[in-house]
């Protein structure tokens, strides 16, 4: 087999495959095949080279990173949470006894570990993000990781002022930025086994780390309460719930609200040719099952249909209008850094991730506060709409 395709990336590739397969407990062929199919790629952070698993390979989760050091240290990706389509049937099938109903926060997934004395924050996809790492170091008490180096803190970074998912959370207001971080699981870095709900709460309270507190512990057959909690979240425009076995042995299940489905569709159709197709089908199907399960009458179905139609059409027309004026579909984020150097480091990171972006503004607004407006450019949406506006045919 020709292994030249990796010889520049990883010296002694064959030896590496033997060692890494032992370390990860995965067979050599699967690992090698992962490289061949470009599912495993190399990145660098602060001089440390690491591999990122872009897809799940056997028990190695998507988003796993493996450092190219002597020990081949690795951190497992956060496991996929499967979705209930028909809530009551799924809960009945997967749980018995009591369950923790945790709020599902709408931000981005982060794993925090201490790696040879240094705090790092890893995104869902398996990249060490300099922006998030800096914020975690600044705002979070990380002593926990000194005491438990084999564990990782898994959580959601939420708020307006982050580069990935911009969504306002009133509880996340800080001095000048809306950014908060809430842990939802404590897991072993290598095995991914999670600590029970009560132990997690005890530890996070002790170390004064903010976390997603269960909204309520309920009996898994108490559907009336479960729907009450969901209706309340829906009214407050909050995303949904993650249902967890108290011992964290069974896999959690997620379920999202009607307003979340509508919100997702709005984003999808704002950037219609970049996100529309992937987002649309799954969100619409969720609404079909939800309407059925709630035994909606004609009027309620009409209202749901209206909401869905509005979520799709309004943002799309807005985007067409914007492109007819400015020619670009873009999503802008206002970010705060401690210095211009931190800003530059993040910009370099975006470049290495091949993200298409433009910097709209950047300036020191105070001595240690550097503010920047960075816009992600959606090329397919911009180009296709522009082309149709110029009269080109479908
Ligand atoms: P995946 O399920 O693979 O993560 P996805 O993009 O479909 O992919 P989501 O629909 O956002 O993921 O749901 C799962 C994500 O929900 C988790 O990865 C996590 O970041 C987030 N999340 C928010 N709140 C919680 C919580 N309380 N417990 C667990 N996960 C949560």
CSV table of C-alpha atoms and ligand atoms in Angstrom, one decimal:
chain,number,residue,atom,x,y,z
A,1,UNK,CA,0.0,0.0,0.0
A,2,UNK,CA,1.3,3.4,-0.9
A,3,UNK,CA,1.8,5.4,2.3
A,4,UNK,CA,3.5,8.3,0.7
A,5,UNK,CA,0.4,10.4,1.1
A,6,UNK,CA,1.2,10.8,4.8
A,7,UNK,CA,4.9,10.6,5.0
A,8,UNK,CA,5.3,14.3,5.2
A,9,UNK,CA,2.6,14.7,7.8
A,10,UNK,CA,3.7,12.0,10.2
A,11,UNK,CA,7.3,10.7,10.3
A,12,UNK,CA,7.6,6.9,10.7
A,13,UNK,CA,4.0,6.5,9.7
A,14,UNK,CA,4.0,2.7,9.9
A,15,UNK,CA,5.3,2.7,13.4
A,16,UNK,CA,2.9,5.5,14.4
A,17,UNK,CA,-0.1,3.4,13.1
A,18,UNK,CA,1.0,0.4,15.3
A,19,UNK,CA,1.4,2.6,18.4
A,20,UNK,CA,-1.7,4.7,17.9
A,21,UNK,CA,-3.9,1.6,17.2
A,22,UNK,CA,-2.7,0.1,20.5
A,23,UNK,CA,-3.3,3.4,22.3
A,24,UNK,CA,-6.8,3.9,20.9
A,25,UNK,CA,-7.6,0.2,21.0
A,26,UNK,CA,-8.6,0.3,17.4
A,27,UNK,CA,-7.3,-2.0,14.6
A,28,UNK,CA,-4.6,-0.8,12.3
A,29,UNK,CA,-6.5,-1.1,9.1
A,30,UNK,CA,-9.4,1.1,10.4
A,31,UNK,CA,-7.0,3.7,11.5
A,32,UNK,CA,-5.0,3.7,8.3
A,33,UNK,CA,-8.2,3.8,6.3
A,34,UNK,CA,-9.2,6.9,8.3
A,35,UNK,CA,-6.1,8.6,7.1
A,36,UNK,CA,-6.6,7.5,3.5
A,37,UNK,CA,-10.1,8.8,3.4
A,38,UNK,CA,-8.9,12.1,5.0
A,39,UNK,CA,-11.2,11.5,8.1
A,40,UNK,CA,-8.1,12.2,10.2
A,41,UNK,CA,-6.2,15.4,9.7
A,42,UNK,CA,-3.4,17.2,11.4
A,43,UNK,CA,-3.5,20.6,13.1
A,44,UNK,CA,-1.3,22.6,15.4
A,45,UNK,CA,-1.9,24.6,18.5
A,46,UNK,CA,0.9,26.6,20.3
A,47,UNK,CA,3.5,24.4,18.7
A,48,UNK,CA,1.7,21.1,19.7
A,49,UNK,CA,0.8,18.9,16.8
A,50,UNK,CA,-2.4,16.9,17.0
A,51,UNK,CA,-4.7,14.8,14.9
A,52,UNK,CA,-8.4,15.4,14.7
A,53,UNK,CA,-11.0,12.7,13.9
A,54,UNK,CA,-13.6,14.3,11.6
A,55,UNK,CA,-15.9,11.3,11.7
A,56,UNK,CA,-16.6,8.6,14.1
A,57,UNK,CA,-14.3,5.5,13.6
A,58,UNK,CA,-15.6,2.5,15.5
A,59,UNK,CA,-15.6,3.6,19.2
A,60,UNK,CA,-13.5,6.7,18.5
A,61,UNK,CA,-16.0,9.6,18.5
A,62,UNK,CA,-16.1,12.4,15.9
A,63,UNK,CA,-14.1,15.3,17.4
A,64,UNK,CA,-11.5,13.1,19.2
A,65,UNK,CA,-8.1,14.6,19.2
A,66,UNK,CA,-4.8,12.8,19.6
A,67,UNK,CA,-1.6,14.6,20.3
A,68,UNK,CA,1.5,13.6,18.4
A,69,UNK,CA,3.6,13.4,21.5
A,70,UNK,CA,5.5,10.4,23.0
A,71,UNK,CA,2.5,9.3,25.0
A,72,UNK,CA,0.0,9.8,22.2
A,73,UNK,CA,-2.4,11.5,24.6
A,74,UNK,CA,-5.9,11.7,23.4
A,75,UNK,CA,-9.3,13.2,24.3
A,76,UNK,CA,-12.4,11.5,23.1
A,77,UNK,CA,-15.1,13.5,21.2
A,78,UNK,CA,-18.4,14.3,22.9
A,79,UNK,CA,-20.8,11.4,22.0
A,80,UNK,CA,-23.8,12.0,19.7
A,81,UNK,CA,-27.0,12.5,21.6
A,82,UNK,CA,-29.9,10.9,19.7
A,83,UNK,CA,-33.2,12.7,19.2
A,84,UNK,CA,-36.6,11.6,20.2
A,85,UNK,CA,-39.0,12.1,17.3
A,86,UNK,CA,-42.1,10.9,19.2
A,87,UNK,CA,-41.2,11.9,22.7
A,88,UNK,CA,-43.4,9.7,24.9
A,89,UNK,CA,-42.7,6.5,22.9
A,90,UNK,CA,-38.9,7.2,23.0
A,91,UNK,CA,-38.9,7.9,26.7
A,92,UNK,CA,-40.9,4.8,27.4
A,93,UNK,CA,-38.6,2.7,25.3
A,94,UNK,CA,-35.2,4.1,26.6
A,95,UNK,CA,-35.7,4.9,30.2
A,96,UNK,CA,-37.3,3.5,33.4
A,97,UNK,CA,-37.3,5.0,36.9
A,98,UNK,CA,-36.3,8.6,37.3
A,99,UNK,CA,-34.7,10.9,34.8
A,100,UNK,CA,-33.1,14.3,35.0
A,101,UNK,CA,-34.6,16.9,32.7
A,102,UNK,CA,-31.8,19.2,31.8
A,103,UNK,CA,-32.2,22.3,29.7
A,104,UNK,CA,-30.6,22.0,26.3
A,105,UNK,CA,-28.7,25.2,25.8
A,106,UNK,CA,-28.2,26.7,22.4
A,107,UNK,CA,-24.6,27.5,22.0
A,108,UNK,CA,-21.6,25.4,21.0
A,109,UNK,CA,-20.1,22.3,22.6
A,110,UNK,CA,-16.8,22.5,24.3
A,111,UNK,CA,-14.6,20.1,26.1
A,112,UNK,CA,-12.1,21.5,28.6
A,113,UNK,CA,-9.0,19.6,29.7
A,114,UNK,CA,-5.7,20.3,31.3
A,115,UNK,CA,-3.0,19.1,29.1
A,116,UNK,CA,0.5,19.1,30.7
A,117,UNK,CA,-0.4,22.1,32.8
A,118,UNK,CA,-2.2,24.0,30.1
A,119,UNK,CA,-5.9,24.6,29.9
A,120,UNK,CA,-7.3,23.9,26.4
A,121,UNK,CA,-10.9,24.1,25.1
A,122,UNK,CA,-11.8,21.8,22.2
A,123,UNK,CA,-14.7,22.3,19.9
A,124,UNK,CA,-17.3,19.6,19.0
A,125,UNK,CA,-15.5,19.0,15.7
A,126,UNK,CA,-12.1,18.5,17.4
A,127,UNK,CA,-10.2,21.8,17.1
A,128,UNK,CA,-8.5,23.6,19.9
A,129,UNK,CA,-10.1,27.0,19.7
A,130,UNK,CA,-7.9,29.9,20.9
A,131,UNK,CA,-10.9,32.2,21.5
A,132,UNK,CA,-12.7,29.7,23.7
A,133,UNK,CA,-9.5,28.6,25.5
A,134,UNK,CA,-8.8,32.3,26.4
A,135,UNK,CA,-12.4,32.8,27.7
A,136,UNK,CA,-12.3,29.6,29.8
A,137,UNK,CA,-9.0,30.6,31.3
A,138,UNK,CA,-10.4,34.1,32.1
A,139,UNK,CA,-13.8,33.2,33.4
A,140,UNK,CA,-13.7,29.6,34.8
A,141,UNK,CA,-12.2,28.3,37.9
A,142,UNK,CA,-10.1,25.4,36.5
A,143,UNK,CA,-8.7,24.0,39.8
A,144,UNK,CA,-11.0,21.0,39.3
A,145,UNK,CA,-8.8,19.9,36.4
A,146,UNK,CA,-5.7,20.0,38.6
A,147,UNK,CA,-7.3,17.6,41.0
A,148,UNK,CA,-8.9,15.4,38.4
A,149,UNK,CA,-6.5,15.4,35.4
A,150,UNK,CA,-8.1,12.3,33.9
A,151,UNK,CA,-11.5,14.0,33.5
A,152,UNK,CA,-12.8,16.5,31.0
A,153,UNK,CA,-15.5,19.1,31.6
A,154,UNK,CA,-18.1,19.1,28.8
A,155,UNK,CA,-20.3,22.1,28.4
A,156,UNK,CA,-22.0,24.7,26.2
A,157,UNK,CA,-20.6,28.1,25.5
A,158,UNK,CA,-23.5,30.4,25.0
A,159,UNK,CA,-24.3,34.1,24.3
A,160,UNK,CA,-24.2,36.7,21.7
A,161,UNK,CA,-20.5,37.4,21.6
A,162,UNK,CA,-18.9,34.2,20.4
A,163,UNK,CA,-17.8,33.2,16.9
A,164,UNK,CA,-20.0,30.2,16.4
A,165,UNK,CA,-23.6,30.3,17.7
A,166,UNK,CA,-24.8,33.8,18.5
A,167,UNK,CA,-27.9,33.7,20.7
A,168,UNK,CA,-28.7,36.0,23.6
A,169,UNK,CA,-28.9,34.5,27.1
A,170,UNK,CA,-29.9,37.0,29.8
A,171,UNK,CA,-28.0,35.0,32.4
A,172,UNK,CA,-24.8,35.3,30.4
A,173,UNK,CA,-24.3,39.1,30.6
A,174,UNK,CA,-20.8,40.1,31.8
A,175,UNK,CA,-19.2,43.5,31.9
A,176,UNK,CA,-19.2,44.2,28.2
A,177,UNK,CA,-20.0,40.9,26.7
A,178,UNK,CA,-22.8,38.3,26.6
A,179,UNK,CA,-21.0,35.1,27.0
A,180,UNK,CA,-21.5,32.2,29.4
A,181,UNK,CA,-20.2,28.8,30.0
A,182,UNK,CA,-22.2,26.0,31.5
A,183,UNK,CA,-20.9,22.5,32.1
A,184,UNK,CA,-23.4,19.6,31.5
A,185,UNK,CA,-21.2,16.5,31.8
A,186,UNK,CA,-18.0,15.4,33.5
A,187,UNK,CA,-16.5,12.5,31.6
A,188,UNK,CA,-13.3,10.5,31.5
A,189,UNK,CA,-11.1,11.9,28.8
A,190,UNK,CA,-10.3,8.5,27.3
A,191,UNK,CA,-13.2,6.3,28.0
A,192,UNK,CA,-16.0,8.9,27.8
A,193,UNK,CA,-17.7,7.4,30.8
A,194,UNK,CA,-19.8,10.1,32.6
A,195,UNK,CA,-20.2,10.9,36.3
A,196,UNK,CA,-23.7,10.5,37.8
A,197,UNK,CA,-26.0,13.5,37.9
A,198,UNK,CA,-25.8,13.9,41.7
A,199,UNK,CA,-22.0,13.5,41.9
A,200,UNK,CA,-21.6,16.0,39.0
A,201,UNK,CA,-23.6,18.6,40.9
A,202,UNK,CA,-21.7,18.0,44.1
A,203,UNK,CA,-18.3,18.4,42.4
A,204,UNK,CA,-19.3,21.4,40.3
A,205,UNK,CA,-20.8,23.2,43.4
A,206,UNK,CA,-17.6,22.4,45.4
A,207,UNK,CA,-15.3,23.9,42.7
A,208,UNK,CA,-17.7,26.8,42.0
A,209,UNK,CA,-18.1,26.0,38.3
A,210,UNK,CA,-21.3,27.1,36.5
A,211,UNK,CA,-23.4,24.2,35.2
A,212,UNK,CA,-26.7,23.3,33.7
A,213,UNK,CA,-28.8,22.4,36.7
A,214,UNK,CA,-31.5,19.9,36.1
A,215,UNK,CA,-34.8,21.7,35.7
A,216,UNK,CA,-36.4,18.8,37.5
A,217,UNK,CA,-35.9,15.2,38.3
A,218,UNK,CA,-39.1,13.4,37.2
A,219,UNK,CA,-40.5,10.0,36.9
A,220,UNK,CA,-39.9,8.8,33.3
A,221,UNK,CA,-43.6,8.0,33.0
A,222,UNK,CA,-44.7,11.5,34.1
A,223,UNK,CA,-45.4,12.8,30.6
A,224,UNK,CA,-47.7,15.5,31.8
A,225,UNK,CA,-44.9,17.1,33.7
A,226,UNK,CA,-42.4,16.6,30.8
A,227,UNK,CA,-44.8,18.4,28.4
A,228,UNK,CA,-45.4,21.2,30.9
A,229,UNK,CA,-41.6,21.8,31.2
A,230,UNK,CA,-41.3,21.8,27.4
A,231,UNK,CA,-44.2,24.1,26.9
A,232,UNK,CA,-42.7,26.5,29.4
A,233,UNK,CA,-39.3,26.4,27.6
A,234,UNK,CA,-41.1,26.9,24.2
A,235,UNK,CA,-42.8,30.0,25.6
A,236,UNK,CA,-39.5,31.4,26.8
A,237,UNK,CA,-37.9,30.6,23.4
A,238,UNK,CA,-35.4,28.2,25.0
A,239,UNK,CA,-34.1,25.4,22.9
A,240,UNK,CA,-35.3,22.2,24.5
A,241,UNK,CA,-34.3,19.4,26.9
A,242,UNK,CA,-31.7,16.7,27.3
A,243,UNK,CA,-33.1,13.8,29.3
A,244,UNK,CA,-30.5,11.9,31.3
A,245,UNK,CA,-30.4,8.7,33.3
A,246,UNK,CA,-29.5,9.7,36.9
A,247,UNK,CA,-26.5,7.3,36.9
A,248,UNK,CA,-25.5,8.4,33.4
A,249,UNK,CA,-25.3,4.8,32.2
A,250,UNK,CA,-28.0,5.0,29.6
A,251,UNK,CA,-27.4,7.4,26.7
A,252,UNK,CA,-29.2,10.7,27.0
A,253,UNK,CA,-31.9,11.7,24.6
A,254,UNK,CA,-32.7,15.2,23.3
A,255,UNK,CA,-35.9,16.9,22.2
A,256,UNK,CA,-36.4,20.5,21.0
A,257,UNK,CA,-39.3,23.0,21.1
A,258,UNK,CA,-41.4,24.3,18.3
A,259,UNK,CA,-39.9,27.8,18.5
A,260,UNK,CA,-36.4,26.2,18.1
A,261,UNK,CA,-37.4,24.4,15.0
A,262,UNK,CA,-38.7,27.7,13.6
A,263,UNK,CA,-35.6,29.6,14.7
A,264,UNK,CA,-33.4,26.9,13.0
A,265,UNK,CA,-35.5,27.3,9.8
A,266,UNK,CA,-35.1,31.0,9.8
A,267,UNK,CA,-31.3,30.7,9.9
A,268,UNK,CA,-31.3,28.0,7.3
A,269,UNK,CA,-33.4,30.1,4.9
A,270,UNK,CA,-31.4,33.3,5.6
A,271,UNK,CA,-28.4,31.4,4.1
A,272,UNK,CA,-30.6,29.3,1.9
A,273,UNK,CA,-28.1,27.8,-0.5
A,274,UNK,CA,-25.5,27.1,2.2
A,275,UNK,CA,-27.7,25.6,4.9
A,276,UNK,CA,-31.3,25.3,3.6
A,277,UNK,CA,-31.2,21.7,2.2
A,278,UNK,CA,-29.5,20.1,5.2
A,279,UNK,CA,-31.6,21.9,7.8
A,280,UNK,CA,-35.0,21.9,6.2
A,281,UNK,CA,-36.1,18.3,6.0
A,282,UNK,CA,-35.2,17.3,9.6
A,283,UNK,CA,-36.8,20.4,11.2
A,284,UNK,CA,-40.1,20.0,9.2
A,285,UNK,CA,-40.3,16.3,10.0
A,286,UNK,CA,-39.9,17.1,13.8
A,287,UNK,CA,-42.8,19.4,13.6
A,288,UNK,CA,-45.0,16.8,11.9
A,289,UNK,CA,-44.4,14.3,14.8
A,290,UNK,CA,-44.8,17.0,17.4
A,291,UNK,CA,-48.1,18.1,16.0
A,292,UNK,CA,-49.3,14.5,15.9
A,293,UNK,CA,-48.2,13.8,19.4
A,294,UNK,CA,-49.8,16.9,20.8
A,295,UNK,CA,-53.1,15.8,19.1
A,296,UNK,CA,-53.5,19.2,17.6
A,297,UNK,CA,-56.8,20.4,16.2
A,298,UNK,CA,-57.3,22.1,12.9
A,299,UNK,CA,-56.7,25.6,14.3
A,300,UNK,CA,-53.5,24.5,16.1
A,301,UNK,CA,-52.1,22.9,12.9
A,302,UNK,CA,-52.9,26.0,11.0
A,303,UNK,CA,-51.0,28.1,13.5
A,304,UNK,CA,-48.0,25.7,13.4
A,305,UNK,CA,-48.1,25.8,9.5
A,306,UNK,CA,-48.2,29.6,9.6
A,307,UNK,CA,-45.2,29.8,12.0
A,308,UNK,CA,-43.2,27.4,9.8
A,309,UNK,CA,-44.0,29.2,6.6
A,310,UNK,CA,-43.1,32.6,8.1
A,311,UNK,CA,-39.8,31.2,9.4
A,312,UNK,CA,-38.9,30.0,6.0
A,313,UNK,CA,-40.1,32.9,3.8
A,314,UNK,CA,-39.4,36.0,5.8
A,315,UNK,CA,-35.6,35.5,6.2
A,316,UNK,CA,-35.3,34.3,2.6
A,317,UNK,CA,-36.9,37.5,1.2
A,318,UNK,CA,-34.8,39.6,3.5
A,319,UNK,CA,-31.6,38.0,2.2
A,320,UNK,CA,-32.7,38.5,-1.4
A,321,UNK,CA,-33.2,42.2,-0.6
A,322,UNK,CA,-29.9,42.5,1.1
A,323,UNK,CA,-28.1,40.8,-1.7
A,324,UNK,CA,-29.8,43.0,-4.3
A,325,UNK,CA,-28.3,45.9,-2.3
A,326,UNK,CA,-24.9,44.8,-1.0
A,327,UNK,CA,-24.3,41.6,-3.0
A,328,UNK,CA,-23.3,39.5,0.0
A,329,UNK,CA,-25.0,37.1,2.5
A,330,UNK,CA,-23.1,37.3,5.8
A,331,UNK,CA,-23.5,36.5,9.4
A,332,UNK,CA,-21.7,38.9,11.8
A,333,UNK,CA,-20.3,38.3,15.2
A,334,UNK,CA,-19.0,40.9,17.6
A,335,UNK,CA,-16.2,39.6,19.7
A,336,UNK,CA,-14.1,40.9,22.5
A,337,UNK,CA,-10.5,40.1,23.0
A,338,UNK,CA,-8.0,41.1,25.8
A,339,UNK,CA,-5.5,42.3,23.2
A,340,UNK,CA,-4.9,42.8,19.5
A,341,UNK,CA,-2.5,39.9,19.7
A,342,UNK,CA,-5.3,37.6,20.9
A,343,UNK,CA,-7.5,38.9,18.0
A,344,UNK,CA,-4.7,38.1,15.5
A,345,UNK,CA,-4.2,34.6,16.9
A,346,UNK,CA,-7.9,34.0,16.4
A,347,UNK,CA,-7.9,35.3,12.9
A,348,UNK,CA,-5.0,33.0,12.0
A,349,UNK,CA,-7.0,30.1,13.5
A,350,UNK,CA,-10.0,31.0,11.2
A,351,UNK,CA,-7.6,31.0,8.3
A,352,UNK,CA,-6.3,27.6,9.1
A,353,UNK,CA,-9.9,26.3,9.4
A,354,UNK,CA,-10.5,27.6,5.8
A,355,UNK,CA,-13.5,29.7,7.0
A,356,UNK,CA,-14.5,32.4,4.6
A,357,UNK,CA,-14.8,35.7,6.6
A,358,UNK,CA,-14.3,39.4,6.5
A,359,UNK,CA,-13.3,41.7,9.3
A,360,UNK,CA,-15.7,44.7,9.4
A,361,UNK,CA,-14.3,46.7,12.3
A,362,UNK,CA,-11.6,46.3,14.9
A,363,UNK,CA,-10.4,48.6,17.7
A,364,UNK,CA,-9.5,49.0,21.3
A,365,UNK,CA,-12.5,50.3,23.1
A,366,UNK,CA,-10.7,50.4,26.4
A,367,UNK,CA,-7.2,49.6,27.6
A,368,UNK,CA,-7.6,45.8,27.7
A,369,UNK,CA,-10.7,45.4,25.5
A,370,UNK,CA,-10.2,44.9,21.8
A,371,UNK,CA,-13.5,44.7,20.0
A,372,UNK,CA,-13.9,43.2,16.5
A,373,UNK,CA,-16.8,42.6,14.2
A,374,UNK,CA,-16.1,39.5,12.1
A,375,UNK,CA,-18.5,38.4,9.4
A,376,UNK,CA,-18.8,34.9,8.0
A,377,UNK,CA,-19.5,35.0,4.3
A,378,UNK,CA,-21.9,32.6,2.7
A,379,UNK,CA,-20.7,32.2,-0.8
A,380,UNK,CA,-23.2,29.8,-2.4
A,381,UNK,CA,-26.1,32.0,-1.1
A,382,UNK,CA,-24.5,35.2,-2.3
A,383,UNK,CA,-23.5,33.9,-5.7
A,384,UNK,CA,-26.6,32.0,-6.6
A,385,UNK,CA,-29.0,34.8,-5.6
A,386,UNK,CA,-26.9,37.4,-7.3
A,387,UNK,CA,-26.9,35.3,-10.4
A,388,UNK,CA,-30.7,34.9,-10.4
A,389,UNK,CA,-31.1,38.6,-9.8
A,390,UNK,CA,-29.1,39.2,-12.9
A,391,UNK,CA,-31.6,37.1,-14.8
A,392,UNK,CA,-29.8,33.8,-15.0
A,393,UNK,CA,-32.0,30.8,-15.2
A,394,UNK,CA,-32.4,28.0,-12.6
B,1,LIG,P1,-24.7,15.9,18.0
B,1,LIG,O1,-25.9,15.3,18.6
B,1,LIG,O2,-23.8,14.9,17.3
B,1,LIG,O3,-23.9,16.7,19.1
B,1,LIG,P2,-26.1,18.0,16.7
B,1,LIG,O4,-25.5,19.2,16.0
B,1,LIG,O5,-27.3,17.4,16.1
B,1,LIG,O6,-25.0,16.9,16.9
B,1,LIG,P3,-27.5,19.1,18.8
B,1,LIG,O7,-28.8,18.9,18.1
B,1,LIG,O8,-27.1,20.5,19.1
B,1,LIG,O9,-26.3,18.4,18.2
B,1,LIG,O10,-27.6,18.4,20.2
B,1,LIG,C1,-26.5,17.9,21.0
B,1,LIG,C2,-25.7,19.0,21.6
B,1,LIG,O11,-26.5,19.7,22.6
B,1,LIG,C3,-24.5,18.5,22.4
B,1,LIG,O12,-23.4,18.2,21.6
B,1,LIG,C4,-24.3,19.7,23.4
B,1,LIG,O13,-23.4,20.6,22.8
B,1,LIG,C5,-25.6,20.4,23.4
B,1,LIG,N1,-26.2,20.5,24.8
B,1,LIG,C6,-26.8,21.6,25.2
B,1,LIG,N2,-27.3,21.5,26.5
B,1,LIG,C7,-26.9,20.2,26.9
B,1,LIG,C8,-27.1,19.4,28.0
B,1,LIG,N3,-27.7,19.9,29.1
B,1,LIG,N4,-26.6,18.2,28.0
B,1,LIG,C9,-26.0,17.7,27.0
B,1,LIG,N5,-25.8,18.4,25.8
B,1,LIG,C10,-26.2,19.6,25.8
